[in-house]
XYZ file of C-alpha atoms in Angstrom:
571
model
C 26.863 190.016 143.166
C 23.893 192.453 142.587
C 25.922 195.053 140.835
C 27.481 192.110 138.290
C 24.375 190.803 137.576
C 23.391 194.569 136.484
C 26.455 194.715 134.418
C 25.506 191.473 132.696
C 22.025 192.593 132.465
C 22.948 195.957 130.624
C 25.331 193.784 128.398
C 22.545 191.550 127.158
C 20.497 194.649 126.731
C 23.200 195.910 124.296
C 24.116 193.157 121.908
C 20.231 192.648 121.816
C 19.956 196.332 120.623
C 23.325 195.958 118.536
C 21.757 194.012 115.446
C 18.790 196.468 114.823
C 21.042 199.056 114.926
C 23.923 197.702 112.333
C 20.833 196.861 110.176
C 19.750 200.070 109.992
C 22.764 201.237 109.424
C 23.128 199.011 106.738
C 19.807 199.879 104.823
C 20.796 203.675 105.014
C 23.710 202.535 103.775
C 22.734 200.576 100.854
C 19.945 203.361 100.017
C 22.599 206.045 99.378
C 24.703 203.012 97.206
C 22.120 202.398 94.856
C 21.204 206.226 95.151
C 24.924 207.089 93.715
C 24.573 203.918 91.584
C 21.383 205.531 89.770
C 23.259 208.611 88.916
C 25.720 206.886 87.406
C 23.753 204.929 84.974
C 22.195 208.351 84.285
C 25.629 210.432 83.150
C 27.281 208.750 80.031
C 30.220 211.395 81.145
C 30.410 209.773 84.459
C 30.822 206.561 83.292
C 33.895 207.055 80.845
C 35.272 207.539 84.307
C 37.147 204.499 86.142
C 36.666 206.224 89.545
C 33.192 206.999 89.597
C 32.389 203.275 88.718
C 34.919 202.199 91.763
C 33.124 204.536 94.252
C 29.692 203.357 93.505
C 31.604 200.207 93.612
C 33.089 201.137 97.189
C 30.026 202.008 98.404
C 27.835 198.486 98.088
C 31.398 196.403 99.374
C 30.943 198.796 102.703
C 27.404 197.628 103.380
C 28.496 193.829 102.871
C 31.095 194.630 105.305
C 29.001 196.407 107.809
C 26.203 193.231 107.681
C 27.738 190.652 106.095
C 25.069 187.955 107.025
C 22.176 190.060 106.058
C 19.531 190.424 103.473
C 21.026 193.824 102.883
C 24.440 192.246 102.142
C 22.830 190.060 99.637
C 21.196 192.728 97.873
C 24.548 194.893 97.997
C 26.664 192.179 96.472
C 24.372 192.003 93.612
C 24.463 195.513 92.913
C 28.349 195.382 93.082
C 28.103 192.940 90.726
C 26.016 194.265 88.756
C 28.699 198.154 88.737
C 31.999 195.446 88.184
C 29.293 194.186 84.806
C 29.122 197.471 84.067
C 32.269 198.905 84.343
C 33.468 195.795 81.615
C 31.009 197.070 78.850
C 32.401 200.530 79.520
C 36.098 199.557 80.127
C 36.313 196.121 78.274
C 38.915 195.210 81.015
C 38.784 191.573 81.239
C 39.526 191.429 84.911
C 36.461 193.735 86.088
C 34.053 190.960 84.355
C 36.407 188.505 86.293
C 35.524 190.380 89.390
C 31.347 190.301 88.774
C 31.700 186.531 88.260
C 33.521 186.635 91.730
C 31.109 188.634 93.504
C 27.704 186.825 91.730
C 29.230 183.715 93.113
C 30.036 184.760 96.552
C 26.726 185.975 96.867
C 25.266 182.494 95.795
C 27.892 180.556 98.153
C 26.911 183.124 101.350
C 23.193 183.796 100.740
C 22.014 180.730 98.862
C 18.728 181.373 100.564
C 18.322 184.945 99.070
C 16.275 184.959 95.717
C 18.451 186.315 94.051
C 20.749 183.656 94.748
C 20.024 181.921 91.172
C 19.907 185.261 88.902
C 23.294 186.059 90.310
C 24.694 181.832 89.166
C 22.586 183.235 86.046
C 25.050 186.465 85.239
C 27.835 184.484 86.359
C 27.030 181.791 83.771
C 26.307 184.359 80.902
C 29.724 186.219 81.598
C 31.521 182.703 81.705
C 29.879 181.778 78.639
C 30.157 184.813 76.620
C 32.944 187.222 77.396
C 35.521 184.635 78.708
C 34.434 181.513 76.772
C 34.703 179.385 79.303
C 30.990 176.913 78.383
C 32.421 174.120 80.707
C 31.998 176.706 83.595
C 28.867 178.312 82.387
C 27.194 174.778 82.103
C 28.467 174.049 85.960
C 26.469 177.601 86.996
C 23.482 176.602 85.067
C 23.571 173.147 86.793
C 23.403 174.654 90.247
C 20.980 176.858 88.943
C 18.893 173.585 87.791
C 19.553 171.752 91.052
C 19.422 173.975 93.689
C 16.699 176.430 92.585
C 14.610 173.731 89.930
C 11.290 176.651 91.098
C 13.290 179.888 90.729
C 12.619 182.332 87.720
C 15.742 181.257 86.338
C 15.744 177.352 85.837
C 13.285 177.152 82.741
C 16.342 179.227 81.012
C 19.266 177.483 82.853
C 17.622 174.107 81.370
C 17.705 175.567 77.878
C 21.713 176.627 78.395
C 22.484 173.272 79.395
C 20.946 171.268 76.724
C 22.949 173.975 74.258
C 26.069 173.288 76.027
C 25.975 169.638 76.393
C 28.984 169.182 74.960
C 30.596 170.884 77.718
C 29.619 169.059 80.722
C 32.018 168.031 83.195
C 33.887 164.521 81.623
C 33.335 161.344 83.594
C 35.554 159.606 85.095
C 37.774 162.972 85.331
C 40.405 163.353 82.212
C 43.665 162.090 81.851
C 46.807 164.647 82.814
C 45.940 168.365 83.006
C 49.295 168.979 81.321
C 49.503 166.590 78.978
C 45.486 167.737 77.499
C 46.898 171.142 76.735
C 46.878 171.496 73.225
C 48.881 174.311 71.340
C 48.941 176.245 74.587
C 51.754 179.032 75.572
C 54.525 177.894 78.123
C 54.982 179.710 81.312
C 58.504 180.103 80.585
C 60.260 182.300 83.534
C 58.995 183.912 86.598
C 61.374 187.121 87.411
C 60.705 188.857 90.729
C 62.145 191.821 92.564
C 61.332 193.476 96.050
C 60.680 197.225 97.576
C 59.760 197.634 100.913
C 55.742 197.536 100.449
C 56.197 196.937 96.824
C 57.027 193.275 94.633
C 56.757 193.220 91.126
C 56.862 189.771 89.487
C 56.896 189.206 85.686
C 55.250 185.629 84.339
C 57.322 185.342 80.988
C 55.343 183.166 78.411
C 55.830 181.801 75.047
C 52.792 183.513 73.218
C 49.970 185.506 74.277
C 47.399 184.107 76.931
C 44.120 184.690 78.644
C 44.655 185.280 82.029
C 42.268 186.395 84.884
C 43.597 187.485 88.646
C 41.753 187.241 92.004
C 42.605 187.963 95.778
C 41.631 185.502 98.518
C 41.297 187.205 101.868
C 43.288 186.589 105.054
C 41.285 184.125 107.025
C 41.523 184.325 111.064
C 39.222 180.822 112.176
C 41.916 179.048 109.982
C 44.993 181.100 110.235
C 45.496 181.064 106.518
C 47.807 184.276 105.025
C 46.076 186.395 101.950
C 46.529 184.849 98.481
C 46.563 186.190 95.362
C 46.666 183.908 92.205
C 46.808 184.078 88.518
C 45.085 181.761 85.942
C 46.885 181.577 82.279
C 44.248 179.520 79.866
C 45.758 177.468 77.663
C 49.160 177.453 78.722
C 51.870 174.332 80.408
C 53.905 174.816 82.868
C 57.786 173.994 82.387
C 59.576 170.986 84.092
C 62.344 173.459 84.866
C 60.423 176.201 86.807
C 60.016 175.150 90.216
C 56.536 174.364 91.536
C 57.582 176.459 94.932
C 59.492 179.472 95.015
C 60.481 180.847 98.326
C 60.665 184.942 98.135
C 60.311 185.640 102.394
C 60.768 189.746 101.013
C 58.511 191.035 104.349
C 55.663 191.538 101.291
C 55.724 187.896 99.337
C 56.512 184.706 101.143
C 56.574 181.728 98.166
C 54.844 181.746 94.756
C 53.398 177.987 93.958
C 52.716 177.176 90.277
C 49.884 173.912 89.392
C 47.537 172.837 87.066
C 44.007 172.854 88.448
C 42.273 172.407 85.539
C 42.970 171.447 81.888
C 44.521 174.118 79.467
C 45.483 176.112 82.584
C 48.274 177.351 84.926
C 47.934 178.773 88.358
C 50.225 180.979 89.563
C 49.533 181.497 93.625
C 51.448 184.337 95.662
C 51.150 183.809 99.247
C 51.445 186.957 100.670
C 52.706 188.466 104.047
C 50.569 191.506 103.920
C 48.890 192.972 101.030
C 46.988 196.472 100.457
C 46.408 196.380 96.813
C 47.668 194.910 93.551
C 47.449 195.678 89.394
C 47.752 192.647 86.878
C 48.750 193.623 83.138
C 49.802 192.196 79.981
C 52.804 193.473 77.655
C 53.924 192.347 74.442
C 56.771 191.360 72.371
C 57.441 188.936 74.205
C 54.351 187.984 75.570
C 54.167 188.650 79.679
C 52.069 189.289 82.841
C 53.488 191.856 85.480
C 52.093 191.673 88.676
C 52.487 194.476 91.308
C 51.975 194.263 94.749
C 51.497 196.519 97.417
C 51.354 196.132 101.110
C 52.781 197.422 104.470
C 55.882 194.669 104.270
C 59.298 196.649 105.145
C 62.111 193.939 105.085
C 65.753 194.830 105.199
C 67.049 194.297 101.888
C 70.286 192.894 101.953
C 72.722 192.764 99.215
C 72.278 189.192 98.516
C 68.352 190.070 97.969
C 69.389 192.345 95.384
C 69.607 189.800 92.516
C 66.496 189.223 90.676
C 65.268 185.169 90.610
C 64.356 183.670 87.337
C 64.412 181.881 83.763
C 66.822 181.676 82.684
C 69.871 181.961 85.343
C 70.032 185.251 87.228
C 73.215 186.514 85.176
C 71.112 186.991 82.161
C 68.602 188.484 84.139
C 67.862 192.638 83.233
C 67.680 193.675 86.965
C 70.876 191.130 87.773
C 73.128 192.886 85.195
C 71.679 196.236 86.318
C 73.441 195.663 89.833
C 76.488 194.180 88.305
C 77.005 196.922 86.510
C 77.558 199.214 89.413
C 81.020 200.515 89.495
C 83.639 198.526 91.984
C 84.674 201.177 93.753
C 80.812 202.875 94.287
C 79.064 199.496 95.487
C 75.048 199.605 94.622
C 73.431 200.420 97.926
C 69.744 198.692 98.461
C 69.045 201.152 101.300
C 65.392 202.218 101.060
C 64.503 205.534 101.955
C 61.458 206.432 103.945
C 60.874 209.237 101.330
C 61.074 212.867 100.355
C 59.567 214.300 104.131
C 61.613 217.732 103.594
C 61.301 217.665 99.777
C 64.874 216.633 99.298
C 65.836 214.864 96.454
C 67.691 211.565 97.544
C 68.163 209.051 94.813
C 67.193 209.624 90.943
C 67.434 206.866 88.198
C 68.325 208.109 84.906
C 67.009 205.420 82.224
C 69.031 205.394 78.584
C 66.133 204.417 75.994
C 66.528 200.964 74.355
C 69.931 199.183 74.051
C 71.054 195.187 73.030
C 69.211 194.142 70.424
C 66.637 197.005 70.902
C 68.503 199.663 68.563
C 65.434 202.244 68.780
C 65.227 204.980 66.325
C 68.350 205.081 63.001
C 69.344 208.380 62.104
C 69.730 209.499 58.407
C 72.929 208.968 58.615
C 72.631 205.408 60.032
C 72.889 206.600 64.082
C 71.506 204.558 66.482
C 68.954 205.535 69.498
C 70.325 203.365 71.808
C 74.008 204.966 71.452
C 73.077 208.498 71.758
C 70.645 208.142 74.595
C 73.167 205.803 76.274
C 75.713 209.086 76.273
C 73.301 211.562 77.338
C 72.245 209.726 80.075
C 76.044 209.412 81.377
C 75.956 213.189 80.883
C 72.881 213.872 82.547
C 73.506 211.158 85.724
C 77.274 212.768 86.318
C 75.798 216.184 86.195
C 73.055 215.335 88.734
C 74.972 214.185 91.157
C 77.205 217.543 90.869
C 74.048 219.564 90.957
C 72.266 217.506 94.226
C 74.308 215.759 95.890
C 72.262 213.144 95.488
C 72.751 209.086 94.396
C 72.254 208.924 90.903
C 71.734 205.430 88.640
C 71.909 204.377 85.797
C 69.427 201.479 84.055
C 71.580 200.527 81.581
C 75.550 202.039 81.788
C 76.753 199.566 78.641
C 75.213 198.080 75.191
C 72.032 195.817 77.182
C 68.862 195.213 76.514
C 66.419 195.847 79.214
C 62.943 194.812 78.987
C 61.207 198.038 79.378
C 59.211 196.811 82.625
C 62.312 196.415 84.359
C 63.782 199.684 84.157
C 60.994 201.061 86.531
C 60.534 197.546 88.613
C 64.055 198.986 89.101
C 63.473 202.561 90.346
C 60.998 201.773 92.448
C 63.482 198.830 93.786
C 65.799 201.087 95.119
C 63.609 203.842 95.991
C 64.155 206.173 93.434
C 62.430 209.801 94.277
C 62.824 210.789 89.951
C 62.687 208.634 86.826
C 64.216 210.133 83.788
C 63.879 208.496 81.086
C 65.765 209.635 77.666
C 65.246 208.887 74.155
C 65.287 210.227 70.337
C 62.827 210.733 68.274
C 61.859 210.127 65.051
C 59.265 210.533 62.521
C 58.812 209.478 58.498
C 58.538 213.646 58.154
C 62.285 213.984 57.987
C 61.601 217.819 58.010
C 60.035 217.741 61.701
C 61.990 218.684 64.879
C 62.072 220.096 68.244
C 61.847 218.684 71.703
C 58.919 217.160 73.934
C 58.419 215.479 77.278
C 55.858 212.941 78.555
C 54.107 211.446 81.507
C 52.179 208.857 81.827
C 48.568 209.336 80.651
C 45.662 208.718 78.537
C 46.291 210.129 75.233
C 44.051 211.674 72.341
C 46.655 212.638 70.016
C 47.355 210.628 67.480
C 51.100 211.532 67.121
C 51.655 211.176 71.191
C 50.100 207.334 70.271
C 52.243 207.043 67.345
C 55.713 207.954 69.495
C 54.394 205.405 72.209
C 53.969 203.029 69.673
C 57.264 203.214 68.621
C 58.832 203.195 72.535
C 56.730 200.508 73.070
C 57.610 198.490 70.288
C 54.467 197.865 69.557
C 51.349 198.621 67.331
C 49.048 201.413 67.244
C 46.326 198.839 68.093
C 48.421 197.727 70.733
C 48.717 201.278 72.589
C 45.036 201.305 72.241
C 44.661 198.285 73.900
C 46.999 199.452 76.790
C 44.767 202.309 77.312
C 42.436 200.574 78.477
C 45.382 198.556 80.847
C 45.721 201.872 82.230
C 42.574 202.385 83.987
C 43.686 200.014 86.646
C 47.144 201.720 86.749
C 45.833 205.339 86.900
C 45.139 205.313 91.016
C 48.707 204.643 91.914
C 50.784 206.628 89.326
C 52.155 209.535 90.430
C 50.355 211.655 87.102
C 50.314 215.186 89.007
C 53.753 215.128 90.297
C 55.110 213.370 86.885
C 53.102 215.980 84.682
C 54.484 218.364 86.803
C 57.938 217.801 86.265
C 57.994 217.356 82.936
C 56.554 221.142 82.554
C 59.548 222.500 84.322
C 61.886 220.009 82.352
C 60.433 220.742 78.994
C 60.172 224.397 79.745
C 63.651 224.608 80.863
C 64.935 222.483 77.650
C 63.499 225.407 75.110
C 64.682 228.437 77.011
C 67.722 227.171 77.561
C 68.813 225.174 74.734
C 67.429 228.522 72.479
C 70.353 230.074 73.752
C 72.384 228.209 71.996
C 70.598 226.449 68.835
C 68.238 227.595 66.268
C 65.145 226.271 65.142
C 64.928 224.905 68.945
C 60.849 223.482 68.240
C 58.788 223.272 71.358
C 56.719 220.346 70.814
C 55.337 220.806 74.389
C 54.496 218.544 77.263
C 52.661 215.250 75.936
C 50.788 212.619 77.775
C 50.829 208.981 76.208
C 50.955 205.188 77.902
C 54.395 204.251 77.483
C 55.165 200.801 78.814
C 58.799 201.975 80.017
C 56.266 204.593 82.715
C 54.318 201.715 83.695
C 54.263 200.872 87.526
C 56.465 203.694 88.621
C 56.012 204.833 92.031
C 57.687 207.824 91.916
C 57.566 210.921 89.413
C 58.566 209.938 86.033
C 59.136 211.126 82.744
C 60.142 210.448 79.028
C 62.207 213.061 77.626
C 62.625 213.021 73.223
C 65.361 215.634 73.190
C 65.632 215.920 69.501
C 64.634 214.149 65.918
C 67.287 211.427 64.653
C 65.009 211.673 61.397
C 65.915 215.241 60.574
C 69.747 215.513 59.644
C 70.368 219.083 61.289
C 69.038 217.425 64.780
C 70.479 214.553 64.511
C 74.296 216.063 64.188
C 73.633 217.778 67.301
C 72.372 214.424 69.189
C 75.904 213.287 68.002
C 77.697 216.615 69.511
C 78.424 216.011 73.026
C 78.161 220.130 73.775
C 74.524 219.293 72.975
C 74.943 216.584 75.480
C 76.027 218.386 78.319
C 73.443 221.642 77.832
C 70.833 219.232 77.152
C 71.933 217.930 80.924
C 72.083 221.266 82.478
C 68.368 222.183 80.729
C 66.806 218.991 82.553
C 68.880 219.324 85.837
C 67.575 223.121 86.070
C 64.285 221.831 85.465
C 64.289 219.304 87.747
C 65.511 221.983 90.186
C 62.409 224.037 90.224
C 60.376 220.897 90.525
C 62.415 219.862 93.739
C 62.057 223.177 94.890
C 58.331 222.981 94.629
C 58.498 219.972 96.300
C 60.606 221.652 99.339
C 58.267 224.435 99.361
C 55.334 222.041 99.925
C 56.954 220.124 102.459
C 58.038 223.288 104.710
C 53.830 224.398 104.575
């Protein structure tokens, strides 16, 4: 009895010394933040840098973690605010001023005693207000603000906000049908989904372009609630046909739930199994949101999992004809592989540009993109697999039209260790030739944007705007293996094709955002082997001799990357 009443004794003595300690370990903690945060705001050339921003960013999230009911926490979840505010006049990424509204409003809900409870409703309500233009919800922040802090520094101008935004108080009694209010909104139109072990990507098709904002809701133990991650699209209606509950059960995703919380918008909830991280981005023409998500989720995909759920009917679907198109006698396996642990190459996906309705480039001569790239691709997979020994696919192996989003949503699918990607180019100069290769990047050359724009099928405007898409896409992406690879590949493709051609141009290796790179978890690469514009070059993408040596170039490209790889591996 004596020695457990020592035992209890000591274990007093230690959760009474446990809070001093955490707290001091907090303050240290949150000095060194707002150290690293100073230094920030005092490079400019630090803070055209996404991962600077996310580190100082890093740093004040660890010190809510470490205290979470603290002062210190409430002072660190203002300052992270404050970096995500930051990062959105630096980035202009919609979803990191999403994100300060988030944290100004958790601090409010967690430390409404702080006093800096009302200046963080304050931000909250000027970001509503100005950057997303949402006064209804800035009036509601200024309210609470009036309310719940009438003697705080911030009231006399909260009073002044809501008498400007009168107009935008909450209606009383609530209005009629959120669906029926919208007015001249988009129309979720199809959800699309398909599953990789620790990897779903789901595609929101709309009708016409659409705000949208995306935010995580923890796991929660005390009520045994699963993590969430939702979408809202402003000004858009939901479709009588798309089902309010769609059951996915991929080991990653377990249902996606649409509703209409509020009027002139959509919500789009995934309940997830596990999650470790996710990217939300638009693409255009047509208008849609992909959504990637990552987590430690390893289900056995089946073949019946293989087809890809959506609107309209699954045979129409890009991924869906993709698997049907695998030949009868070689059946599409949806085996995942763990990876490339000896540096082997396993499974490559070999992606013809364009196709369907998408012709791509027209030669002089009236030749179409979509034709040529289809046959070098055949080439190029049937020569892989000779080289190898590996699986090789195809995206396309017929006349289709792919959307460009799903021809690496289907690499990574089946776990693809190489994306190749091939295409023609083409420029108003019809005197300009030779060969490039490009990875996914940020870009500063006007001619690498103007070749993404056309890929993309979009505008130069448009590729600028991805740019900025891209800083949330830049942690993931394999860029030093991809740029890699595309060294060897283009290297190999002017030595060897020399041999045989004149005038072989080397145009180099070129980094650009090209939306048919986007999301790929493996090494990728978009290959322009030649100019349909220029006559000479575009007789030779015609010629399948040029086919076949064009093959051989990549394949003994891709060789010395893979034996890189091996090399690594055996260190």
């Amino acid at each position: 009895m004596r020695l457990f009443r020592i035992l209890l004794l000591f274990s007093l003595l230690c959760l009474s010394c446990a809070g001093p300690v955490v707290a001091a370990g907090a303050e240290q903690a949150y000095r060194k933040a707002t150290e690293s945060h100073q230094r920030l705001m005092g490079s400019a050339k630090k803070q055209q840098h996404r991962d600077q921003w996310l580190a100082v960013l890093d740093r004040f999230t660890a010190v809510v973690e470490m205290a979470p009911g603290s002062s210190t926490a409430a002072d660190a979840l203002f300052m992270a605010a404050q970096t995500c505010e930051g990062l959105y006049r630096v980035s202009w990424v919609k979803n990191d001023a999403r994100r300060a509204v988030e944290l100004y409003l958790n601090l409010a809900r967690q430390h409404g005693e702080s006093s800096l409870a009302d200046d963080a409703l304050a931000r909250a309500a000027e970001i509503e207000e100005t950057v997303f233009k949402e006064k209804g919800e800035a009036y509601r922040h200024y309210a609470q603000i009036v309310e719940g802090y009438p003697r705080g520094d911030q009231a006399a101008a909260a009073r002044i906000r809501l008498k400007a935004l009168s107009d935008h108080a909450p209606p009383s009694p609530p209005a009629a049908s959120p669906v029926a209010a919208v007015r001249g909104g988009g129309e979720l139109t199809g959800l699309r989904i398909w599953s990789n072990a620790g990897y779903t990507r789901i595609v929101l098709d709309l009708s016409r372009a659409a705000e949208f904002t995306a935010n995580v809701l923890p796991a929660n133990p005390a009520t045994g609630s699963e993590p969430r991650l939702y979408v809202d699209i402003a000004g858009s209606a939901a479709p009588q046909l798309l089902s309010e509950v769609t059951t996915v059960e991929d080991g990653l995703l377990r249902r996606i739930r649409t509703g209409v919380p509020g009027e002139n918008r959509v919500r789009v909830v995934f309940d997830l199994v596990s999650f470790g991280d996710y990217k939300v981005f638009p693409l255009e023409d047509p208008y849609r949101i992909v959504v990637d998500i990552t987590g430690s989720g390893a289900p056995e995909i089946r073949s019946a999992d293989a087809e890809l759920r959506s609107l309209p009917p699954a045979p129409q679907d890009g991924i869906g004809r993709i698997l049907d198109q695998a030949p009868a006698e070689r059946p599409l396996k949806i085996h995942i592989p763990e990876g490339q642990k000896n540096g082997k190459l396993r499974r490559i996906v070999v992606d013809a540009g364009h196709g369907g309705k998408d012709p791509g480039a027209v030669g002089v001569s009236g030749v179409l993109e979509k034709d040529v790239t289809l046959a070098m691709a055949k080439v190029l997979a049937r020569r892989l697999e000779q080289a190898f020994g590996c699986e090789v696919l195809l995206s396309r192996n017929g006349d289709v039209y792919l959307p460009l989003e799903e021809r690496t949503g289907f690499a990574n699918k089946v776990g693809a260790d190489l994306f190749i990607s091939i295409h023609a180019n083409a420029s108003t100069n019809h005197n300009a030739y030779g060969v490039e290769t490009y990875y996914l990047n940020f870009s500063k050359n006007e001619q690498a944007m103007a070749v993404a724009a056309r890929e993309n099928g979009t505008t130069l405007k448009q590729v600028g705007d991805l740019e900025l898409i891209l800083f949330d896409l830049m942690a993931n992406s394999k860029i030093n293996e991809s740029s890699r690879l595309a060294a060897e590949i283009q290297k190999s493709l002017v030595e060897k094709l020399g041999r045989h051609y004149k005038n072989i141009k080397d145009l180099g290796v070129r980094q650009g955002p090209f939306h048919v790179l986007l999301g790929a978890t493996m090494p990728s690469v978009l290959v322009e082997a030649a100019f349909l514009s220029n006559s000479r070059e575009e007789g030779r993408l015609t010629d399948n001799k040029f086919h076949e040596r064009t093959a051989d170039a990549i394949i003994s490209g891709v060789r010395n990357f893979a034996n890189a790889l091996e090399m690594m591996a055996a260190r």
